[in-house]
Amino acid sequence: MYYAKAYAAASAESPLAFATIPRREPRECDVQLEILFCGICHSDLHAVRNEWEDNSPTIYPIVPGHEIVGRVTKVGSAVTKFKVGDIAAIGCLVGSDRTCPNCRAGMENFCPHMVMTYNSPDPHTGRATYGGYSESIVADEHFVLRMPHNLDLAAAAPLLCAGITTYSPLRHWKVGRGKKAGVVGLGGLGHVAVKIAHALGAHVAVFTTSPGKREDAMRLGADEVIVSRDANQMAQHSGSFDFIIDCVSAQHDINEYIELLAVDGNLTLVGAPPQPLPVSAHTLIFGRKSLSGSLIGGLAETQEMLDFCGQHQITADVEVIPIQKCNEAYERMLKSDVKYRFSIDMASLHSA
Ligand code: NAP
Ligand code: ZN
């Protein structure tokens, strides 16, 4: 065991503050990273404030962060993928049973025994897992990803959650050339979804509650922008979408989007508002439409996504901040005032 500097919240009402946390010494299959950058995902805020209490109550203290890029500082004797000095990454998962049918199919993200990067019981320490708002982290090499060499690391960190969470359903639902795809909510996930859907060749429409984001959306790769609070703009697209990915973090009416699907169209929820969302059966059944969810992605698909983003020069648009500004960043994220992801420069932790 060794101790690492981190930022942790002691309760749902507490701000994130400096703390030291225990980490395991790397075992034979483990890789230790010095964390260089960690993105701020809205899931971090939901978890820190225990907003998902009904589904996954928060274990305090919590150290959030699952968009981690770092430099390898130690490797166990059995590690084959990495050597000291390599740049590597960790996303939302640090463990799974590796034997269940889902793991064997490359879907560790649906393993009944998956260990999330933070807020999961840690089989190694008996405590909770602690995430990337920290100077270092240790994980089995199976859960550590290789980074493309051509991407800026601060901007690439968000791919580890926002990237895979949007890439996976876009691929699953075969979004590409000749398909009309919608992205709801131009935040951290949404803006990466626009870039990936555009690179896949789809016609991309952005739905936003923020009319001021129109120009950004077009620059990011959208073909059109629809202000979702304007009923006339919405009505013009009735029954026309093959696929819509909903990246909204708060309560909203998903029936408005089901209405816009073509026959056999699909609406996938990746946003995870704390409260249930009402669904109109009538809107769904007229047109054999489907509503689904999606949770991050497996390890092989995460590597595929990183390689795809390397080939297409896709990263997040980031505002790099010192860790001391993370509480302020949460308040700005709640106001949709971030263009379009915060990325923490972890060097700032050394002056904490
Ligand atoms: P974010 O950066 O805060 O973006 C959310 C966007 O939703 C906002 O920028 C805003 O876009 C829109 N929005 C916010 N409040 C709204 C409201 N009341 N009504 C309508 N639109 C609203 O958050 P994020 O990091 O992208 O995360 C989005 C959600 O995905 C969170 O719930 C997060 O927990 C979840 N998530 C899920 C997975 C998964 O695996 N399924 C992975 C990561 C995150 P506009 O200004 O354009 O309207
Ligand atoms: Zn996330």
Short mmCIF file of C-alpha atoms and ligand atoms in Angstrom, two decimals:
data_model
loop_
_atom_site.label_atom_id
_atom_site.label_comp_id
_atom_site.label_asym_id
_atom_site.label_seq_id
_atom_site.Cartn_x
_atom_site.Cartn_y
_atom_site.Cartn_z
CA MET A 1 0.00 0.00 0.00
CA TYR A 2 1.15 3.55 -0.67
CA TYR A 3 -0.55 6.95 -0.34
CA ALA A 4 -1.44 9.25 -3.22
CA LYS A 5 -2.60 12.87 -3.31
CA ALA A 6 -6.18 13.29 -4.49
CA TYR A 7 -9.31 15.43 -4.35
CA ALA A 8 -12.18 13.78 -2.46
CA ALA A 9 -15.66 14.66 -1.23
CA ALA A 10 -16.51 13.59 2.32
CA SER A 11 -20.31 13.75 1.91
CA ALA A 12 -23.02 14.69 -0.60
CA GLU A 13 -22.96 18.23 0.77
CA SER A 14 -19.16 18.65 0.90
CA PRO A 15 -17.04 20.23 -1.82
CA LEU A 16 -14.15 18.28 -3.26
CA ALA A 17 -11.02 18.96 -1.19
CA PHE A 18 -7.43 17.79 -0.90
CA ALA A 19 -6.99 14.32 0.60
CA THR A 20 -4.51 11.46 0.63
CA ILE A 21 -5.79 8.03 -0.35
CA PRO A 22 -4.38 4.51 -0.18
CA ARG A 23 -3.49 2.70 -3.42
CA ARG A 24 -2.26 -0.86 -3.80
CA GLU A 25 1.33 -1.51 -4.85
CA PRO A 26 1.28 -2.90 -8.42
CA ARG A 27 0.89 -6.68 -8.48
CA GLU A 28 2.19 -8.89 -11.27
CA CYS A 29 -0.51 -7.99 -13.83
CA ASP A 30 -0.83 -4.36 -12.74
CA VAL A 31 0.21 -1.07 -14.27
CA GLN A 32 0.76 2.09 -12.22
CA LEU A 33 0.12 5.43 -13.91
CA GLU A 34 1.19 8.91 -12.93
CA ILE A 35 -2.00 10.75 -13.92
CA LEU A 36 -1.41 13.67 -16.29
CA PHE A 37 -4.98 14.68 -17.18
CA CYS A 38 -8.46 13.69 -16.03
CA GLY A 39 -11.68 14.88 -17.67
CA ILE A 40 -14.70 15.99 -15.62
CA CYS A 41 -17.79 13.98 -16.57
CA HIS A 42 -21.30 14.88 -15.41
CA SER A 43 -21.38 11.39 -13.86
CA ASP A 44 -18.69 12.63 -11.44
CA LEU A 45 -21.10 15.33 -10.27
CA HIS A 46 -24.08 12.92 -10.03
CA ALA A 47 -21.94 10.55 -7.92
CA VAL A 48 -20.27 13.16 -5.69
CA ARG A 49 -23.70 14.57 -4.81
CA ASN A 50 -25.26 11.11 -4.41
CA GLU A 51 -27.88 11.93 -7.05
CA TRP A 52 -28.00 8.27 -8.12
CA GLU A 53 -28.73 7.12 -4.57
CA ASP A 54 -31.57 4.81 -5.71
CA ASN A 55 -29.40 2.88 -8.19
CA SER A 56 -25.79 3.21 -7.02
CA PRO A 57 -25.48 4.98 -3.67
CA THR A 58 -22.22 6.81 -3.17
CA ILE A 59 -19.62 5.45 -0.77
CA TYR A 60 -17.81 8.33 0.99
CA PRO A 61 -15.19 9.59 0.77
CA ILE A 62 -15.41 9.57 -3.02
CA VAL A 63 -12.60 10.39 -5.44
CA PRO A 64 -14.29 10.78 -8.85
CA GLY A 65 -12.70 10.76 -12.31
CA HIS A 66 -12.82 8.15 -15.08
CA GLU A 67 -11.28 9.95 -18.06
CA ILE A 68 -7.67 9.28 -17.16
CA VAL A 69 -4.51 9.72 -19.21
CA GLY A 70 -1.11 9.18 -17.65
CA ARG A 71 2.46 7.95 -17.88
CA VAL A 72 3.39 4.43 -16.81
CA THR A 73 5.57 4.55 -13.71
CA LYS A 74 5.65 0.85 -12.71
CA VAL A 75 4.63 -2.46 -14.25
CA GLY A 76 4.21 -5.89 -12.65
CA SER A 77 6.38 -8.81 -13.79
CA ALA A 78 3.62 -10.36 -15.96
CA VAL A 79 2.65 -7.16 -17.79
CA THR A 80 3.13 -7.42 -21.57
CA LYS A 81 1.30 -4.42 -23.07
CA PHE A 82 3.15 -1.58 -21.32
CA LYS A 83 6.57 -0.50 -20.16
CA VAL A 84 7.68 2.30 -17.87
CA GLY A 85 7.44 5.66 -19.65
CA ASP A 86 4.56 4.72 -21.99
CA ILE A 87 1.52 7.00 -22.24
CA ALA A 88 -1.60 5.03 -21.31
CA ALA A 89 -5.21 5.56 -20.26
CA ILE A 90 -7.92 4.26 -17.96
CA GLY A 91 -11.65 4.77 -18.45
CA CYS A 92 -14.68 3.83 -16.37
CA LEU A 93 -13.72 0.23 -15.59
CA VAL A 94 -10.83 -1.24 -13.59
CA GLY A 95 -12.11 -4.78 -13.09
CA SER A 96 -14.57 -7.51 -14.07
CA ASP A 97 -14.72 -11.27 -13.51
CA ARG A 98 -13.27 -11.91 -17.02
CA THR A 99 -15.13 -15.26 -17.19
CA CYS A 100 -18.87 -14.50 -17.54
CA PRO A 101 -20.53 -14.63 -20.99
CA ASN A 102 -20.51 -10.82 -21.24
CA CYS A 103 -16.79 -10.59 -20.46
CA ARG A 104 -16.03 -13.36 -22.92
CA ALA A 105 -18.00 -11.43 -25.55
CA GLY A 106 -15.88 -8.32 -24.89
CA MET A 107 -18.61 -6.58 -22.91
CA GLU A 108 -16.89 -6.16 -19.54
CA ASN A 109 -19.17 -3.13 -19.15
CA PHE A 110 -22.09 -5.52 -18.63
CA CYS A 111 -20.28 -7.96 -16.33
CA PRO A 112 -22.29 -8.55 -13.13
CA HIS A 113 -19.00 -8.24 -11.21
CA MET A 114 -17.56 -5.20 -12.95
CA VAL A 115 -15.49 -2.86 -10.83
CA MET A 116 -15.97 0.77 -11.75
CA THR A 117 -12.99 3.13 -11.56
CA TYR A 118 -14.58 4.91 -8.59
CA ASN A 119 -17.36 4.19 -6.13
CA SER A 120 -17.20 0.38 -6.49
CA PRO A 121 -16.22 -1.95 -3.65
CA ASP A 122 -12.49 -2.57 -4.24
CA PRO A 123 -11.71 -6.30 -4.01
CA HIS A 124 -8.02 -5.47 -3.43
CA THR A 125 -8.29 -2.99 -0.56
CA GLY A 126 -11.71 -3.75 0.94
CA ARG A 127 -12.54 -0.05 0.55
CA ALA A 128 -14.09 1.77 -2.41
CA THR A 129 -12.23 2.29 -5.66
CA TYR A 130 -10.84 5.80 -6.06
CA GLY A 131 -10.82 7.55 -9.42
CA GLY A 132 -8.69 9.89 -11.45
CA TYR A 133 -8.74 13.18 -9.48
CA SER A 134 -5.46 11.90 -8.09
CA GLU A 135 -1.75 11.83 -8.82
CA SER A 136 -1.61 8.11 -9.55
CA ILE A 137 -3.68 4.97 -10.05
CA VAL A 138 -3.06 1.22 -10.31
CA ALA A 139 -5.06 -1.21 -12.46
CA ASP A 140 -4.76 -4.61 -14.11
CA GLU A 141 -3.29 -4.11 -17.60
CA HIS A 142 -6.46 -5.57 -19.19
CA PHE A 143 -8.21 -2.35 -18.16
CA VAL A 144 -5.45 -0.03 -19.36
CA LEU A 145 -5.64 1.38 -22.89
CA ARG A 146 -2.99 2.44 -25.40
CA MET A 147 -3.17 6.08 -26.53
CA PRO A 148 -2.73 7.10 -30.17
CA HIS A 149 0.50 9.11 -30.46
CA ASN A 150 -0.95 12.01 -32.45
CA LEU A 151 -3.58 13.29 -30.00
CA ASP A 152 -3.20 16.11 -27.48
CA LEU A 153 -3.43 14.36 -24.12
CA ALA A 154 -5.51 16.95 -22.24
CA ALA A 155 -8.08 16.89 -25.06
CA ALA A 156 -7.95 13.11 -25.53
CA ALA A 157 -8.65 12.27 -21.86
CA PRO A 158 -12.46 12.75 -22.26
CA LEU A 159 -12.51 10.06 -24.95
CA LEU A 160 -12.14 7.52 -22.15
CA CYS A 161 -15.76 8.10 -21.13
CA ALA A 162 -17.46 10.59 -23.46
CA GLY A 163 -15.78 8.93 -26.47
CA ILE A 164 -16.67 5.31 -25.79
CA THR A 165 -20.14 6.10 -24.40
CA THR A 166 -21.12 7.67 -27.71
CA TYR A 167 -19.02 5.53 -30.10
CA SER A 168 -20.47 2.25 -28.80
CA PRO A 169 -24.18 2.91 -29.50
CA LEU A 170 -23.37 4.78 -32.74
CA ARG A 171 -21.64 1.61 -33.96
CA HIS A 172 -24.20 -0.77 -32.48
CA TRP A 173 -27.04 1.01 -34.31
CA LYS A 174 -24.96 1.18 -37.52
CA VAL A 175 -24.91 4.95 -37.83
CA GLY A 176 -23.03 5.94 -40.96
CA ARG A 177 -23.37 7.11 -44.53
CA GLY A 178 -26.99 7.52 -45.64
CA LYS A 179 -28.31 7.65 -42.05
CA LYS A 180 -29.83 10.66 -40.30
CA ALA A 181 -28.60 10.83 -36.71
CA GLY A 182 -29.59 13.22 -33.94
CA VAL A 183 -27.58 14.22 -30.89
CA VAL A 184 -29.55 15.65 -27.95
CA GLY A 185 -27.62 17.96 -25.60
CA LEU A 186 -24.38 19.61 -26.72
CA GLY A 187 -22.34 18.96 -23.59
CA GLY A 188 -19.32 16.74 -22.94
CA LEU A 189 -20.84 13.57 -24.39
CA GLY A 190 -22.91 15.33 -27.04
CA HIS A 191 -20.09 17.27 -28.66
CA VAL A 192 -17.95 14.12 -28.96
CA ALA A 193 -20.98 12.26 -30.39
CA VAL A 194 -21.27 14.93 -33.10
CA LYS A 195 -17.61 14.53 -34.07
CA ILE A 196 -17.80 10.71 -34.16
CA ALA A 197 -21.14 10.54 -36.02
CA HIS A 198 -19.79 13.03 -38.57
CA ALA A 199 -16.62 10.96 -39.01
CA LEU A 200 -18.79 7.86 -39.52
CA GLY A 201 -20.39 9.67 -42.45
CA ALA A 202 -23.89 10.25 -41.06
CA HIS A 203 -26.05 13.33 -41.58
CA VAL A 204 -25.90 14.85 -38.08
CA ALA A 205 -28.47 17.07 -36.40
CA VAL A 206 -27.91 18.61 -32.98
CA PHE A 207 -30.78 19.29 -30.59
CA THR A 208 -29.91 21.96 -28.07
CA THR A 209 -31.67 24.08 -25.48
CA SER A 210 -28.92 26.67 -25.93
CA PRO A 211 -29.41 28.67 -29.19
CA GLY A 212 -25.97 30.22 -28.62
CA LYS A 213 -24.31 26.85 -29.32
CA ARG A 214 -25.45 26.80 -32.99
CA GLU A 215 -22.16 27.95 -34.53
CA ASP A 216 -20.11 25.63 -32.36
CA ALA A 217 -22.33 22.70 -33.32
CA MET A 218 -21.78 23.38 -37.02
CA ARG A 219 -18.03 23.73 -36.50
CA LEU A 220 -17.96 20.43 -34.60
CA GLY A 221 -19.50 18.62 -37.59
CA ALA A 222 -23.28 19.05 -37.39
CA ASP A 223 -25.21 19.41 -40.64
CA GLU A 224 -28.08 21.18 -38.90
CA VAL A 225 -29.03 22.51 -35.48
CA ILE A 226 -32.50 22.35 -33.96
CA VAL A 227 -33.42 24.45 -30.93
CA SER A 228 -35.43 21.87 -29.02
CA ARG A 229 -37.61 24.42 -27.22
CA ASP A 230 -38.90 25.68 -30.60
CA ALA A 231 -41.91 23.48 -31.47
CA ASN A 232 -41.91 24.62 -35.12
CA GLN A 233 -38.31 23.59 -35.66
CA MET A 234 -39.00 20.24 -34.00
CA ALA A 235 -42.14 19.57 -36.09
CA GLN A 236 -40.21 19.97 -39.35
CA HIS A 237 -38.27 16.79 -38.53
CA SER A 238 -41.23 14.58 -37.56
CA GLY A 239 -40.70 10.89 -38.42
CA SER A 240 -37.32 11.44 -40.09
CA PHE A 241 -34.50 10.16 -37.87
CA ASP A 242 -32.90 6.70 -38.09
CA PHE A 243 -31.19 7.16 -34.75
CA ILE A 244 -31.04 9.69 -31.92
CA ILE A 245 -28.58 9.61 -29.02
CA ASP A 246 -29.82 11.44 -25.92
CA CYS A 247 -26.97 12.87 -23.82
CA VAL A 248 -29.03 14.99 -21.41
CA SER A 249 -28.18 14.92 -17.71
CA ALA A 250 -31.49 16.30 -16.37
CA GLN A 251 -35.24 15.74 -16.56
CA HIS A 252 -36.70 16.33 -20.05
CA ASP A 253 -39.40 14.97 -22.36
CA ILE A 254 -38.02 12.09 -24.42
CA ASN A 255 -41.35 11.61 -26.24
CA GLU A 256 -40.55 14.71 -28.30
CA TYR A 257 -37.58 12.80 -29.71
CA ILE A 258 -39.37 9.46 -30.18
CA GLU A 259 -41.85 11.44 -32.28
CA LEU A 260 -39.02 12.44 -34.61
CA LEU A 261 -37.91 8.84 -35.31
CA ALA A 262 -38.67 7.16 -38.64
CA VAL A 263 -40.23 3.67 -38.77
CA ASP A 264 -37.85 1.29 -36.92
CA GLY A 265 -35.86 4.26 -35.67
CA ASN A 266 -34.07 4.04 -32.34
CA LEU A 267 -33.61 6.47 -29.48
CA THR A 268 -30.71 5.51 -27.22
CA LEU A 269 -30.38 7.09 -23.81
CA VAL A 270 -26.86 7.55 -22.55
CA GLY A 271 -27.69 10.50 -20.32
CA ALA A 272 -28.61 9.31 -16.85
CA PRO A 273 -30.98 11.77 -15.13
CA PRO A 274 -31.64 10.66 -11.56
CA GLN A 275 -35.46 10.49 -11.95
CA PRO A 276 -37.43 8.12 -14.25
CA LEU A 277 -38.49 9.52 -17.63
CA PRO A 278 -42.14 8.98 -18.71
CA VAL A 279 -42.61 7.21 -22.08
CA SER A 280 -45.71 7.49 -24.26
CA ALA A 281 -46.57 4.00 -25.54
CA HIS A 282 -48.49 5.53 -28.44
CA THR A 283 -45.52 7.50 -29.69
CA LEU A 284 -43.40 4.34 -29.59
CA ILE A 285 -45.80 1.84 -31.17
CA PHE A 286 -46.81 3.92 -34.19
CA GLY A 287 -43.73 3.16 -36.26
CA ARG A 288 -42.25 0.14 -34.40
CA LYS A 289 -39.76 2.51 -32.79
CA SER A 290 -37.37 1.40 -30.10
CA LEU A 291 -35.98 3.00 -26.98
CA SER A 292 -32.72 1.70 -25.53
CA GLY A 293 -29.90 2.55 -23.20
CA SER A 294 -26.16 2.11 -23.44
CA LEU A 295 -23.39 2.09 -20.85
CA ILE A 296 -19.81 3.03 -21.84
CA GLY A 297 -18.27 0.06 -23.77
CA GLY A 298 -16.02 -2.99 -23.42
CA LEU A 299 -12.24 -2.78 -23.37
CA ALA A 300 -11.64 -3.96 -26.95
CA GLU A 301 -14.22 -1.51 -28.26
CA THR A 302 -12.68 1.29 -26.17
CA GLN A 303 -9.31 0.60 -27.80
CA GLU A 304 -11.03 0.53 -31.22
CA MET A 305 -12.62 3.93 -30.42
CA LEU A 306 -9.26 5.43 -29.39
CA ASP A 307 -7.63 4.16 -32.59
CA PHE A 308 -10.56 5.52 -34.64
CA CYS A 309 -10.19 8.92 -32.94
CA GLY A 310 -6.46 8.83 -33.64
CA GLN A 311 -7.12 8.15 -37.34
CA HIS A 312 -9.74 10.89 -37.56
CA GLN A 313 -7.93 13.39 -35.28
CA ILE A 314 -10.90 13.46 -32.91
CA THR A 315 -10.49 14.84 -29.40
CA ALA A 316 -12.77 16.77 -27.07
CA ASP A 317 -12.82 20.57 -27.05
CA VAL A 318 -11.44 21.15 -23.58
CA GLU A 319 -10.97 23.89 -21.05
CA VAL A 320 -7.91 22.81 -19.07
CA ILE A 321 -8.18 23.72 -15.39
CA PRO A 322 -6.15 23.22 -12.22
CA ILE A 323 -7.73 20.81 -9.75
CA GLN A 324 -8.36 23.66 -7.32
CA LYS A 325 -11.10 24.84 -9.73
CA CYS A 326 -13.04 21.56 -9.85
CA ASN A 327 -15.88 22.70 -7.56
CA GLU A 328 -16.37 25.82 -9.67
CA ALA A 329 -16.29 23.61 -12.78
CA TYR A 330 -19.19 21.54 -11.38
CA GLU A 331 -21.32 24.67 -10.95
CA ARG A 332 -20.52 25.76 -14.49
CA MET A 333 -21.34 22.29 -15.85
CA LEU A 334 -24.78 22.52 -14.21
CA LYS A 335 -25.38 25.77 -16.13
CA SER A 336 -24.27 24.17 -19.45
CA ASP A 337 -21.41 26.68 -19.33
CA VAL A 338 -18.52 24.55 -20.56
CA LYS A 339 -17.04 24.34 -24.04
CA TYR A 340 -17.26 21.40 -23.99
CA ARG A 341 -15.35 19.41 -21.38
CA PHE A 342 -13.18 20.37 -18.42
CA SER A 343 -9.86 18.54 -18.32
CA ILE A 344 -7.88 18.73 -15.08
CA ASP A 345 -4.13 19.28 -15.41
CA MET A 346 -2.99 17.01 -12.61
CA ALA A 347 0.36 18.80 -12.26
CA SER A 348 -1.71 21.33 -10.27
CA LEU A 349 -2.20 18.71 -7.54
CA HIS A 350 1.46 18.99 -6.59
CA SER A 351 0.97 22.58 -5.47
CA ALA A 352 -2.08 21.60 -3.38
P1 NAP B 1 -22.85 17.79 -19.64
O1 NAP B 1 -21.53 18.12 -20.23
O2 NAP B 1 -23.33 18.54 -18.45
O3 NAP B 1 -23.92 17.90 -20.85
C1 NAP B 1 -25.29 17.74 -20.66
C2 NAP B 1 -26.04 18.61 -21.71
O4 NAP B 1 -27.43 18.33 -21.59
C3 NAP B 1 -25.93 20.10 -21.48
O5 NAP B 1 -24.78 20.66 -22.05
C4 NAP B 1 -27.19 20.62 -22.14
O6 NAP B 1 -27.00 20.74 -23.55
C5 NAP B 1 -28.19 19.50 -21.91
N1 NAP B 1 -29.07 19.80 -20.78
C6 NAP B 1 -28.72 20.04 -19.50
N2 NAP B 1 -29.80 20.23 -18.72
C7 NAP B 1 -30.88 20.09 -19.54
C8 NAP B 1 -32.29 20.15 -19.35
N3 NAP B 1 -32.82 20.41 -18.14
N4 NAP B 1 -33.10 19.92 -20.41
C9 NAP B 1 -32.58 19.66 -21.63
N5 NAP B 1 -31.25 19.62 -21.87
C10 NAP B 1 -30.41 19.81 -20.85
O7 NAP B 1 -22.91 16.27 -19.22
P2 NAP B 1 -22.12 14.98 -19.83
O8 NAP B 1 -20.86 14.79 -19.08
O9 NAP B 1 -22.12 15.07 -21.30
O10 NAP B 1 -23.08 13.79 -19.33
C11 NAP B 1 -24.43 13.74 -19.80
C12 NAP B 1 -25.18 12.63 -19.09
O11 NAP B 1 -24.65 11.38 -19.51
C13 NAP B 1 -25.05 12.64 -17.56
O12 NAP B 1 -26.30 12.28 -16.99
C14 NAP B 1 -24.02 11.56 -17.30
O13 NAP B 1 -24.10 10.99 -16.02
C15 NAP B 1 -24.38 10.57 -18.37
N6 NAP B 1 -23.31 9.63 -18.73
C16 NAP B 1 -23.69 8.37 -19.08
C17 NAP B 1 -22.75 7.45 -19.49
C18 NAP B 1 -23.17 6.09 -19.93
O14 NAP B 1 -22.32 5.20 -20.01
N7 NAP B 1 -24.43 5.89 -20.26
C19 NAP B 1 -21.39 7.81 -19.51
C20 NAP B 1 -21.05 9.11 -19.17
C21 NAP B 1 -22.02 10.02 -18.79
P3 NAP B 1 -27.64 21.95 -24.41
O15 NAP B 1 -27.10 23.22 -23.78
O16 NAP B 1 -27.11 21.71 -25.78
O17 NAP B 1 -29.12 21.81 -24.33
ZN ZN B 2 -18.23 9.64 -17.57
#
